[in-house]
Coordinates of C-alpha atoms (C1' of nucleotides) in Angstrom, one line a residue:
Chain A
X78 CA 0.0 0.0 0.0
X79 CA 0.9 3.7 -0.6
X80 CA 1.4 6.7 1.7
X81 CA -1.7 8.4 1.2
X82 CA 0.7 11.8 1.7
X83 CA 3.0 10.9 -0.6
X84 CA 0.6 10.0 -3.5
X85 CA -1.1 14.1 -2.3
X86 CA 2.4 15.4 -2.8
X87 CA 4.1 13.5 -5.8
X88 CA 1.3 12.3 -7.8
X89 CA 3.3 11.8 -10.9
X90 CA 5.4 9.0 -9.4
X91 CA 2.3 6.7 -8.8
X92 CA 0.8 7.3 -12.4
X93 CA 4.1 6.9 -13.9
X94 CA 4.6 3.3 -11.9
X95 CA 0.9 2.1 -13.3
X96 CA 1.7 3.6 -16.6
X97 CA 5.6 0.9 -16.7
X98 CA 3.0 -2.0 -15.3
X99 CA 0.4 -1.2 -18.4
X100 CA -2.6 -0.5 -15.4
X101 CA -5.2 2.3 -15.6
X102 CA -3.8 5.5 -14.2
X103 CA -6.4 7.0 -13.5
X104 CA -7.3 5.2 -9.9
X105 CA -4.4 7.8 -8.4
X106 CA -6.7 11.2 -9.4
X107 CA -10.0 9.0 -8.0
X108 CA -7.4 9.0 -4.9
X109 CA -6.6 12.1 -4.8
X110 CA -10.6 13.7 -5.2
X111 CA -11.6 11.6 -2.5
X112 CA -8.5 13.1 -0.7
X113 CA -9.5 16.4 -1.0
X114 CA -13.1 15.7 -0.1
X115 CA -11.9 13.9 3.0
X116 CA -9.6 16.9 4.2
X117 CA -12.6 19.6 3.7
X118 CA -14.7 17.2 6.0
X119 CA -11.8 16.8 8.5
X120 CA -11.8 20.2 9.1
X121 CA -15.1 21.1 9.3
X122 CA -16.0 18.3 11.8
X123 CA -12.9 18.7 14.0
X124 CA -14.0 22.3 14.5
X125 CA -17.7 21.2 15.7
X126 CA -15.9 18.9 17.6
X127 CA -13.7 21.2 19.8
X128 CA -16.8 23.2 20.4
X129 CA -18.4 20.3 21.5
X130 CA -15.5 19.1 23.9
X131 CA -14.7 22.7 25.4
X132 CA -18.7 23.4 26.1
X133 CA -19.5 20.0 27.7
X134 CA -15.9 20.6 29.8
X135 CA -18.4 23.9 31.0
X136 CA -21.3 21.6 31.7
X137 CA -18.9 19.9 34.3
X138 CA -18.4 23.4 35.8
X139 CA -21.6 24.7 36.3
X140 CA -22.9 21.6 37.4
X141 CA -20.1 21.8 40.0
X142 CA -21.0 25.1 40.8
X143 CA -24.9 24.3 41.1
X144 CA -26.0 26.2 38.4
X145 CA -28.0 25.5 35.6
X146 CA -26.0 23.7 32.2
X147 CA -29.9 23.0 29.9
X148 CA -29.1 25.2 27.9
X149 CA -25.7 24.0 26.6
X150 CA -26.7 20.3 27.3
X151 CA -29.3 20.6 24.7
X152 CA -27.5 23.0 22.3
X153 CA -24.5 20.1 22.3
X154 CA -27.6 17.4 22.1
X155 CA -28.3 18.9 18.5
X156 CA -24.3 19.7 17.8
X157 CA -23.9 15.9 18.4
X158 CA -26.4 14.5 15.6
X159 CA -24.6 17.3 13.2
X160 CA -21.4 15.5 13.9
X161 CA -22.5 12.0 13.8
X162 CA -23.7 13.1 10.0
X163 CA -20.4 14.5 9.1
X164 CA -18.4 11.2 10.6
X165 CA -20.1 8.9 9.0
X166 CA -19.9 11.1 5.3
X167 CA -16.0 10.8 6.6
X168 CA -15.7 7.2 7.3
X169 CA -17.6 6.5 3.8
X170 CA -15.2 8.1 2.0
X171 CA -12.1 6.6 3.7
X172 CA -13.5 3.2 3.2
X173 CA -13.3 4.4 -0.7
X174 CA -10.0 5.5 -0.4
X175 CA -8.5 2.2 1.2
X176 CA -10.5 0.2 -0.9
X177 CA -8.6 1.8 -4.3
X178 CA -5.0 2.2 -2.2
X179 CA -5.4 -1.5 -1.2
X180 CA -5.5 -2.4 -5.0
X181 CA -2.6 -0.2 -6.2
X182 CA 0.7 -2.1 -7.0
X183 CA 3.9 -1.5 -5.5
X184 CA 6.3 1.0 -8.0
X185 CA 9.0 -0.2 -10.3
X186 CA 12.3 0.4 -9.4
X187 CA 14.1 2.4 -12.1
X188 CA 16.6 -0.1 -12.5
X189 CA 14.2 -2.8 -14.3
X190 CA 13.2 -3.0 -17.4
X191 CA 9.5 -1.8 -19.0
X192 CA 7.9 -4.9 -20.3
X193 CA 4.0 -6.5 -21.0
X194 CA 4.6 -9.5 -19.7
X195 CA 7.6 -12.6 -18.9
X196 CA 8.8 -12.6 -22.4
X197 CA 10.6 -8.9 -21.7
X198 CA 12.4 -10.1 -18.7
X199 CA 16.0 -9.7 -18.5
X200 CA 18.9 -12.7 -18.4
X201 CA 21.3 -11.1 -15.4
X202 CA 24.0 -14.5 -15.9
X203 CA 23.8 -18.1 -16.3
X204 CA 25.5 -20.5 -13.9
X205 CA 26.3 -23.5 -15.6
X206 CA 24.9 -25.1 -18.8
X207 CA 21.9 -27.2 -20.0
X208 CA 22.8 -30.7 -19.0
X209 CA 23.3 -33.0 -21.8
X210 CA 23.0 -36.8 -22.2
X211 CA 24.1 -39.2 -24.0
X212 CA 20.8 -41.1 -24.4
X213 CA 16.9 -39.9 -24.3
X214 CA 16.4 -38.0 -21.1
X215 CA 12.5 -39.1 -19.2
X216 CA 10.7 -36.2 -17.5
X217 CA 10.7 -36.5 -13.8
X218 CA 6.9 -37.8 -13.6
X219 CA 8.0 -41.1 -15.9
X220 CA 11.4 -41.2 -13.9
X221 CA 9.6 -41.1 -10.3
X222 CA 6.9 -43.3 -11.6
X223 CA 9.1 -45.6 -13.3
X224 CA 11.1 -45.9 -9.9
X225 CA 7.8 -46.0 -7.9
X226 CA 8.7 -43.0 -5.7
X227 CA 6.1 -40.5 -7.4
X228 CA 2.4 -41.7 -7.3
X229 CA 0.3 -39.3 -9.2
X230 CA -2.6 -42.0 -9.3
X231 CA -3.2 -42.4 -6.3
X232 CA -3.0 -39.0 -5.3
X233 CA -6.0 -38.2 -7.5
X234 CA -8.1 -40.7 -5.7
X235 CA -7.4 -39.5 -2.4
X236 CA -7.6 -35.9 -2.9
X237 CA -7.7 -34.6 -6.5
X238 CA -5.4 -33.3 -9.3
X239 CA -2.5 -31.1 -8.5
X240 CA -1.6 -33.3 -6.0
X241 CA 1.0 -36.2 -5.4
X242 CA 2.1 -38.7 -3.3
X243 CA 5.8 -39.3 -2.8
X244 CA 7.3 -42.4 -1.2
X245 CA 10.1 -43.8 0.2
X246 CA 13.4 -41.8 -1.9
X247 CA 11.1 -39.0 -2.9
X248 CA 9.7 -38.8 0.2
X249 CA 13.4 -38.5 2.1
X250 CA 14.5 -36.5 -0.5
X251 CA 11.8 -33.9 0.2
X252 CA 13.1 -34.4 3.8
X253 CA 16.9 -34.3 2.7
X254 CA 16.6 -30.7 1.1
X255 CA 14.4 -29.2 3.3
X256 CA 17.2 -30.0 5.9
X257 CA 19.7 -29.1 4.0
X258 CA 18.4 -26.1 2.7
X259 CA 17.4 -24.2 6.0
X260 CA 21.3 -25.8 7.9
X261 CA 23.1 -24.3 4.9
X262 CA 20.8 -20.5 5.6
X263 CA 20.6 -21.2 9.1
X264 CA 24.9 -22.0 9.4
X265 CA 26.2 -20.2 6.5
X266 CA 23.9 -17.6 5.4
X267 CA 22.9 -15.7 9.1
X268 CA 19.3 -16.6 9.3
X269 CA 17.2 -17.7 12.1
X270 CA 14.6 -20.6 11.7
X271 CA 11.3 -20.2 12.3
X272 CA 8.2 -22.6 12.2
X273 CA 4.9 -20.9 11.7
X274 CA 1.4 -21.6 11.3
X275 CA 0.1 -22.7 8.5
X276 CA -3.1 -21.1 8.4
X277 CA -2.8 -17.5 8.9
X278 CA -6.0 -14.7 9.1
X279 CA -7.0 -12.0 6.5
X280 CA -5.1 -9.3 8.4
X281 CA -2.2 -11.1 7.3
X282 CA -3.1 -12.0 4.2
X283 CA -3.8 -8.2 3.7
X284 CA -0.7 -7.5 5.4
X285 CA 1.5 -9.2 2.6
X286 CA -1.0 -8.5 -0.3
X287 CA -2.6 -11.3 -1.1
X288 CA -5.9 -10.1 0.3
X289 CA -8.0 -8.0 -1.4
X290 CA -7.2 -8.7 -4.8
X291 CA -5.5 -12.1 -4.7
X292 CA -8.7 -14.1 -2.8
X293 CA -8.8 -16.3 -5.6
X294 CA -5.5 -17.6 -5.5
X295 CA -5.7 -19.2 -1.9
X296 CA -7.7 -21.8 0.0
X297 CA -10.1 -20.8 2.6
X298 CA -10.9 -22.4 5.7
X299 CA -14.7 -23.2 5.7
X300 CA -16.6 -21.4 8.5
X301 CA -13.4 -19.5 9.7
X302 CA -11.2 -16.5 9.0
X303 CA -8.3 -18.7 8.1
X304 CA -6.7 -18.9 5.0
X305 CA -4.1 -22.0 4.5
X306 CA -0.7 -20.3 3.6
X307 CA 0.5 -19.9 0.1
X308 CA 3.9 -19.5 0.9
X309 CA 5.7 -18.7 4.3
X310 CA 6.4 -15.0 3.6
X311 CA 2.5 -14.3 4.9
X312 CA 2.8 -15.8 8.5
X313 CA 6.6 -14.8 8.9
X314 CA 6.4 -11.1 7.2
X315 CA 3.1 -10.7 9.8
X316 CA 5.2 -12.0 12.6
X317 CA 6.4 -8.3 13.6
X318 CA 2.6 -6.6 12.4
X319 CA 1.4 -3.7 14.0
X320 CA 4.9 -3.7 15.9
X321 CA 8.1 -1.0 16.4
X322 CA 11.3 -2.8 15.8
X323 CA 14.4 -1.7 18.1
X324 CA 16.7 -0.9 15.6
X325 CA 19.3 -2.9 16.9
X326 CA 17.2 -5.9 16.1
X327 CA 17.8 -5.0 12.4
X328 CA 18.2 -6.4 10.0
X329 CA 16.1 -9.5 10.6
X330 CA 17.3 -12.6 8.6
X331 CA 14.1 -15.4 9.0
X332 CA 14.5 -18.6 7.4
X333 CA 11.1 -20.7 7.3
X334 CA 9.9 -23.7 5.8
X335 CA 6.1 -24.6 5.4
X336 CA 4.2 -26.5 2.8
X337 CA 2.3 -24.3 0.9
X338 CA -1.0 -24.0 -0.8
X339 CA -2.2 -22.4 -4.0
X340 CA -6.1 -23.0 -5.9
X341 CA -3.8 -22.0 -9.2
X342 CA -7.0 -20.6 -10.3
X343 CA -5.9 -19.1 -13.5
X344 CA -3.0 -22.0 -14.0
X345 CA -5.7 -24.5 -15.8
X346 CA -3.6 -26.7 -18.2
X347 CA -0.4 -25.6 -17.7
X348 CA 2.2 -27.9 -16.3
X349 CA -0.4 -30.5 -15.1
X350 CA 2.2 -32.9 -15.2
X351 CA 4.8 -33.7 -12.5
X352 CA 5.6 -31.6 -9.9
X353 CA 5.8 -28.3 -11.0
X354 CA 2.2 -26.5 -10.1
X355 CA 0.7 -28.8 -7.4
X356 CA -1.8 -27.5 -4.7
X357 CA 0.5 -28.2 -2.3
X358 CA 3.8 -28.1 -2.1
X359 CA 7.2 -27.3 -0.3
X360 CA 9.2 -24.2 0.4
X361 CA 11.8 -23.3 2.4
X362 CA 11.6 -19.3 2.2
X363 CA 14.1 -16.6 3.3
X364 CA 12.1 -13.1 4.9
X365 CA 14.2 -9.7 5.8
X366 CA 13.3 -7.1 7.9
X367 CA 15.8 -4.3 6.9
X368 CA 16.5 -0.7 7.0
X369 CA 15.2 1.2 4.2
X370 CA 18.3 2.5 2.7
X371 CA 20.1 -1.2 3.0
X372 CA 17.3 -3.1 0.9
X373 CA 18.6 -3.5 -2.4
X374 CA 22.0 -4.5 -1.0
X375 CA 19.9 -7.2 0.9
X376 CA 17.9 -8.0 -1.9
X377 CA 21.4 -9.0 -4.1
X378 CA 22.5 -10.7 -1.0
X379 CA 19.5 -12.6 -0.6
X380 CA 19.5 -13.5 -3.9
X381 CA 22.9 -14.8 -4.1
X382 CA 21.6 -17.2 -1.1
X383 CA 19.2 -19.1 -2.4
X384 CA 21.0 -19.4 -5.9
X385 CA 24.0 -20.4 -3.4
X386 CA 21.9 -23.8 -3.1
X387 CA 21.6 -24.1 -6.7
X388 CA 25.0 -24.0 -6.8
X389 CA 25.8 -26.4 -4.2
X390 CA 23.5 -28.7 -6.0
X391 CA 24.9 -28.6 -8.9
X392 CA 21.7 -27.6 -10.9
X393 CA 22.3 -25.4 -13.9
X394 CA 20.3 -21.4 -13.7
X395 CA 20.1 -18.6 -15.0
X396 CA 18.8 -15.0 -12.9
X397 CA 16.4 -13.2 -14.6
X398 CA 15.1 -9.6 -13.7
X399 CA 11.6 -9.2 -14.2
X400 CA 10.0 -6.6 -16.1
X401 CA 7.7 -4.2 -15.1
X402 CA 4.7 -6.7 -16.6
X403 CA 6.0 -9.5 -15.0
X404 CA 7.3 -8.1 -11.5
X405 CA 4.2 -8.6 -9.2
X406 CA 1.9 -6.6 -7.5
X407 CA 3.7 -5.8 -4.1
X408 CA 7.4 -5.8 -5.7
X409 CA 9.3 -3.1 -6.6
X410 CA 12.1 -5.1 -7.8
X411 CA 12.1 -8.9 -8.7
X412 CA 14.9 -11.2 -9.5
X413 CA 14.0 -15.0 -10.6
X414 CA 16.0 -18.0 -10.4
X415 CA 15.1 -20.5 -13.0
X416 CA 17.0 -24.4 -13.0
X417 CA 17.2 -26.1 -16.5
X418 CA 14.5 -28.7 -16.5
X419 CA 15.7 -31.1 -18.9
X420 CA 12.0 -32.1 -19.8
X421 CA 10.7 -28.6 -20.5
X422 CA 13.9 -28.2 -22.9
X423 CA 13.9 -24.6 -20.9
X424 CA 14.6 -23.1 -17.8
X425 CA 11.8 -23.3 -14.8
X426 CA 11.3 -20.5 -12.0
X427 CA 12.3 -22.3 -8.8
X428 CA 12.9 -19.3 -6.8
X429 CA 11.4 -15.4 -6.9
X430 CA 13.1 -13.0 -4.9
X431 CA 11.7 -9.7 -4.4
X432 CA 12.8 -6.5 -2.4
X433 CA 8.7 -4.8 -1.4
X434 CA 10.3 -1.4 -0.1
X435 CA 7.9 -0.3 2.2
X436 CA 5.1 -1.3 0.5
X437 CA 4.3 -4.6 3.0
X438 CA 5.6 -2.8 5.6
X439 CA 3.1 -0.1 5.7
X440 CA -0.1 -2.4 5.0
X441 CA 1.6 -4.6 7.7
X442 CA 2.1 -1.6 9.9
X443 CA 5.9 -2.9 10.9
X444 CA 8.2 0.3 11.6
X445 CA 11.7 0.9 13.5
X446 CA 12.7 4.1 15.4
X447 CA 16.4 5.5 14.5
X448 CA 16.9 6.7 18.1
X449 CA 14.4 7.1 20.9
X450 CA 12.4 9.4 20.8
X451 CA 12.5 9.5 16.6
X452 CA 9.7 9.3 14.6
X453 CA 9.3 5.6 13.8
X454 CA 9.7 4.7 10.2
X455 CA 8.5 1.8 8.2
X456 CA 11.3 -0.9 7.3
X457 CA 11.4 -2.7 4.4
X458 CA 10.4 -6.0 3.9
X459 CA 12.5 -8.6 1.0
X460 CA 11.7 -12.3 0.5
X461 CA 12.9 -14.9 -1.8
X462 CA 12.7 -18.6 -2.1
X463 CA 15.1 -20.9 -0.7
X464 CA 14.2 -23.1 -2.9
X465 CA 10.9 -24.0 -3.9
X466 CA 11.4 -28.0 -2.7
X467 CA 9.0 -29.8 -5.0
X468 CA 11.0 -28.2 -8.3
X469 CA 14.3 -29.2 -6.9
X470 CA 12.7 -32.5 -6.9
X471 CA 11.9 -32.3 -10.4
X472 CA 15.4 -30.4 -11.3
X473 CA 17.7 -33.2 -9.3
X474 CA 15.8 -36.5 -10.9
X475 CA 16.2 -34.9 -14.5
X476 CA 19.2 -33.3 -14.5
X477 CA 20.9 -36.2 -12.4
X478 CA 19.0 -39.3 -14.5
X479 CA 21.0 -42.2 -15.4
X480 CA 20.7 -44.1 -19.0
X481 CA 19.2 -47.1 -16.8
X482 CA 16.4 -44.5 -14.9
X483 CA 17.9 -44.0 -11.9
X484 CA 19.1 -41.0 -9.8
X485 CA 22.2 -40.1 -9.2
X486 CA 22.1 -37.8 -5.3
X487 CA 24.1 -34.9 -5.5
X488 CA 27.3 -34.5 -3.4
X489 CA 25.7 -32.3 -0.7
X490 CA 22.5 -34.2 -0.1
X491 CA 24.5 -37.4 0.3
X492 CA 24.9 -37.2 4.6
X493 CA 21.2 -36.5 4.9
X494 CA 20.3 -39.2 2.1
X495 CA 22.5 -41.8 3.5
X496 CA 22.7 -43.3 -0.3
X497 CA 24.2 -42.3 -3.5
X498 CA 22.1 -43.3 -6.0
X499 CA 18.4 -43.6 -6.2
X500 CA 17.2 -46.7 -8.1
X501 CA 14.9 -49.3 -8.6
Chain B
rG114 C1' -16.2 -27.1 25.2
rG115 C1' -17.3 -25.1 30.7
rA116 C1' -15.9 -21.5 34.8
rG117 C1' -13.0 -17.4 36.3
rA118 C1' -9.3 -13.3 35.6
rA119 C1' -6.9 -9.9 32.5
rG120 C1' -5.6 -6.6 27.9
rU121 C1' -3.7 1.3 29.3
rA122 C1' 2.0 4.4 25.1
rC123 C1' 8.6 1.1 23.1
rC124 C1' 8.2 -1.9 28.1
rC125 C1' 6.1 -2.2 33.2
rA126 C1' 2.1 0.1 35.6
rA127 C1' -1.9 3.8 38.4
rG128 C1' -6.6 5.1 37.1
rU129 C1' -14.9 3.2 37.9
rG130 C1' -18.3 9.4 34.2
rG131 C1' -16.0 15.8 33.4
rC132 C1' -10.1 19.6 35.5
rU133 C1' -6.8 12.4 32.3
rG134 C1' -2.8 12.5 26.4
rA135 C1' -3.6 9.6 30.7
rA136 C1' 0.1 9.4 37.8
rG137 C1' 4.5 6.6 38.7
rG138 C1' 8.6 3.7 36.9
rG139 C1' 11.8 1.8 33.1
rU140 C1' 14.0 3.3 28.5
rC141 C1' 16.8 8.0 26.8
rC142 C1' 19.9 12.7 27.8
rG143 C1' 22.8 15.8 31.4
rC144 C1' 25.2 16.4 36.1
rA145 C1' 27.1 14.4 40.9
rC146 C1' 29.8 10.1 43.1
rU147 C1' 34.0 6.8 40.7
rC148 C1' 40.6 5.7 38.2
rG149 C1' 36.5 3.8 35.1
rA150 C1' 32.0 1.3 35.2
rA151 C1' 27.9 -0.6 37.9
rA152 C1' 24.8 0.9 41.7
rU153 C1' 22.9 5.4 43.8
rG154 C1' 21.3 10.6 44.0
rC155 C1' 19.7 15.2 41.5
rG156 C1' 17.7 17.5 37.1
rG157 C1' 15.6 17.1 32.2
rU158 C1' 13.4 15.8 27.1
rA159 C1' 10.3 12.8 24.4
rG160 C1' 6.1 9.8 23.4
rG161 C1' 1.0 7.1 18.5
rU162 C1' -2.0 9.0 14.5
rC163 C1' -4.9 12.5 11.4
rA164 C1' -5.8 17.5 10.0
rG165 C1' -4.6 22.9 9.9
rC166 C1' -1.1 27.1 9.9
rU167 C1' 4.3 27.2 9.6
rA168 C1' 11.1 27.5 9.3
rA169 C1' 11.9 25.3 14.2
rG170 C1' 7.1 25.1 16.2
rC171 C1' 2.1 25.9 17.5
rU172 C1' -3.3 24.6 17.4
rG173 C1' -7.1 21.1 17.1
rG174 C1' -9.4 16.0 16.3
rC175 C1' -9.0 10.9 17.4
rG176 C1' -6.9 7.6 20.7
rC177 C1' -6.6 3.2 26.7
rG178 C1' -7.2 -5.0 22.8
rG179 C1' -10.9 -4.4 18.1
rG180 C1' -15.9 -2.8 16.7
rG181 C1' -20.6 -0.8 18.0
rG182 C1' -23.9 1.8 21.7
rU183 C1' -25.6 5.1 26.0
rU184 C1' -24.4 10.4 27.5
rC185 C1' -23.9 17.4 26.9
rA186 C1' -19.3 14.5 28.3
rA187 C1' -16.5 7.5 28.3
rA188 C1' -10.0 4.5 29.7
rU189 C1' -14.2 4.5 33.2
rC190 C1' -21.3 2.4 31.9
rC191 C1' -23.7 -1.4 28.2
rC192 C1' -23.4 -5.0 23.8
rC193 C1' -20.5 -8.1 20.3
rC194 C1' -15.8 -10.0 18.9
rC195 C1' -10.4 -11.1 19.5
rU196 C1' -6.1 -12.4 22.4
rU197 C1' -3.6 -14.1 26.9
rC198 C1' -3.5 -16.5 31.8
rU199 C1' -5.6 -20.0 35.7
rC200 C1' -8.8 -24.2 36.8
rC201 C1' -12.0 -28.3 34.7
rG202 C1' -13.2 -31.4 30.4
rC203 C1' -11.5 -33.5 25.8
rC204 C1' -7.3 -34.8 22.7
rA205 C1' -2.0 -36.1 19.1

RNA sequence: GGAGAAGUACCCAAGUGGCUGAAGGGUCCGCACUCGAAAUGCGGUAGGUCAGCUAAGCUGGCGCGGGGGUUCAAAUCCCCCCUUCUCCGCCA
């Protein structure tokens, strides 16, 4: 969300940010009339109010006194309904103006490039290159099936599509990484675990951004407030909500992993096989809490540790920058990691990392104070995956298939997998 | 699920209808004591948010878990909700 202020005094920054993203401009000047409006009933109600407050504070006095306050009581008996009017004219039109702030994206940063949508993204490097083999490579749902470690059948019966089963070697290798991932952030990379909920409430969900606009993207809880989380960010970002950060606290470094849960409402028939774009699936996720001048340091750095565990897998990636069609709603900046998956011929998104400036931070109401005493300020909030676990799945049993269909485990997984090779 | 208690600013905490933006602490700053620090003593500043006029600042509104209500006037009275704690019940 936007300062309300800041849209009041530089107007031309928020239209030119929709304009990059291709969205109607026009919502900022709808902001700004209501704005006006809002102000010229502020004033005029405050003033009826401080009548109202200094005149009853003579009631009190007479009344004291013993004398007789009728006359005010029932002059302030009619000034009330006149303010009551005015209020709710006020709180009508702020609803109006949260309502349009809530669905106003984040600005661009400069530094990324104008673009409709992912095919104007922007290669930053590559690390390593397309694996090649010397026979016909299997995508990963054949391989895990072949091996019975993937049971997409199944699956289906018990719950529906989008959903799969893994077993025994799948199922410890979804283990394997998830430790591995969060000991190499935890040891290495200066971040401190956390666990969270995995249903989180619509102030967070707002808090983040999913919530207003997003609804459709997430699962409800029947009959409750919850919503199941679609990716750790929500319930670790909302950790610090409505909260004043001691500045020596910054910056935070959480690391967090949580299954996560999308509807992929507007995903029908793409990827439907393997496990690319499942319900439900695994994520370990890296959150920051920084100070606002540091974030796009942090966001390289953050970056450059979850493509660290590319690395130390040994799975070939390119970064991408996203464009300004492509870079979300609440980012202002967004780098991808994609891994070569062997089956798509292409490169796959298996982590997004994303520096929000303030813009989560202020909807989430988390601030710092410089000193005591200092105004507080808002901090701002980066996240990135660390890696999404199901696509490293995918990315290890393609780019690490053997001619006789099985697995080869990469070096680092090998103490938590206990075995080097994954076969029949 | 049942019974009870509580929620006041960055933290702790007093406050049951008007003079309470809210005592007192802590935190923070200065001074004294000390070789220095801690502890102690003395003095002092600040406090969230919105609006107005401005250069610092000043004025006003809101605000005491959240939302509604009663009243000329609400932290204080009433209703609904949320959270925490204690006891009981159930349960992995």
């Amino acid at each position: 969300m936007h300062d309300l202020r800041e849209i009041r005094e530089n107007p031309e920054k928020f239209k030119t940010g929709l304009i990059r993203r291709g969205e109607d401009r026009t919502v900022i000047d709808k902001v700004l009339n209501l704005d006006e409006e809002r102000r010229k009933l502020i004033l005029e109600v405050e003033t009826l109010k401080s009548k109202r407050n200094s005149e009853s504070q003579q009631v009190g006095l007479l009344k004291k006194k013993g004398e007789d306050a009728s006359e005010i009581i029932v002059a302030m008996k009619r000034l009330g309904d006149e303010i009551k009017e005015l209020d709710e004219k006020q709180g009508l039109i702020e609803t109006q103006i949260e309502e349009l702030l809530l669905g106003i994206p984040n600005v661009p940063h400069p530094s990324i490039p104008d673009g409709k949508d992912d095919k104007e993204n922007v290669t930053v490097n590559l690390w390593g290159e397309p694996t090649k083999f010397t026979f016909d490579p299997k995508p990963h749902w054949d391989i895990g099936t072949d091996l019975d470690i993937l049971d997409f059948d199944r699956a289906g019966k018990i719950t529906g599509s989008r959903f799969t089963i893994m077993k025994k070697s799948a199922a410890k290798l979804s283990r394997a990484l998830i430790s591995f991932m969060i000991d190499v952030h935890t040891s290495q990379n200066g971040y401190s675990e956390i666990y969270p909920p995995y249903m989180v409430n619509s102030a967070s969900m707002t808090g983040t951004g999913q919530l207003p606009k997003f609804a459709e993207d997430a699962f409800k809880i029947d009959k409750t407030d919850y919503w199941l989380v679609p990716t750790a960010e929500v319930p670790v970002t909302n950790m610090y909500r409505d909260e004043i950060l001691d500045i020596s606290d910054l910056p935070i470094y959480h690391v967090a992993y949580t299954a996560c849960f999308r509807a992929e409402a507007g995903s029908a028939g793409r990827d439907t096989r393997g496990l690319i774009r499942q319900h439900q699936f695994d994520k370990v996720e890296l959150v920051k809490f920084v100070l606002p001048e540091d974030s796009y340091n942090e966001l390289d750095k953050l970056t450059a540790n979850a493509a660290r565990i590319l690395e130390l897998l040994g799975l070939p990636y390119r970064k991408v920058m996203m464009c300004t069609g492509d870079v979300g709603f609440s980012a202002a900046k967004k780098f991808d990691l994609e891994v070569w998956m062997p089956s798509y011929n292409n490169y796959v998104e298996i982590s997004s990392c994303s520096n929000f400036e303030a813009f989560q931070a202020r909807r989430a109401n988390i601030r710092f104070r410089r000193e005591a005493g200092a105004k507080p300020e808002f901090v701002h909030t980066l996240n990135g995956s660390g890696l999404a676990v199901g696509r490293t799945i995918a990315a290890i049993m393609e780019n690490y298939q053997t001619e006789d269909g099985s697995v080869i485990v990469p070096e680092a997984l090998r103490p938590y997998m206990g075995i080097d090779k994954i076969s029949k």
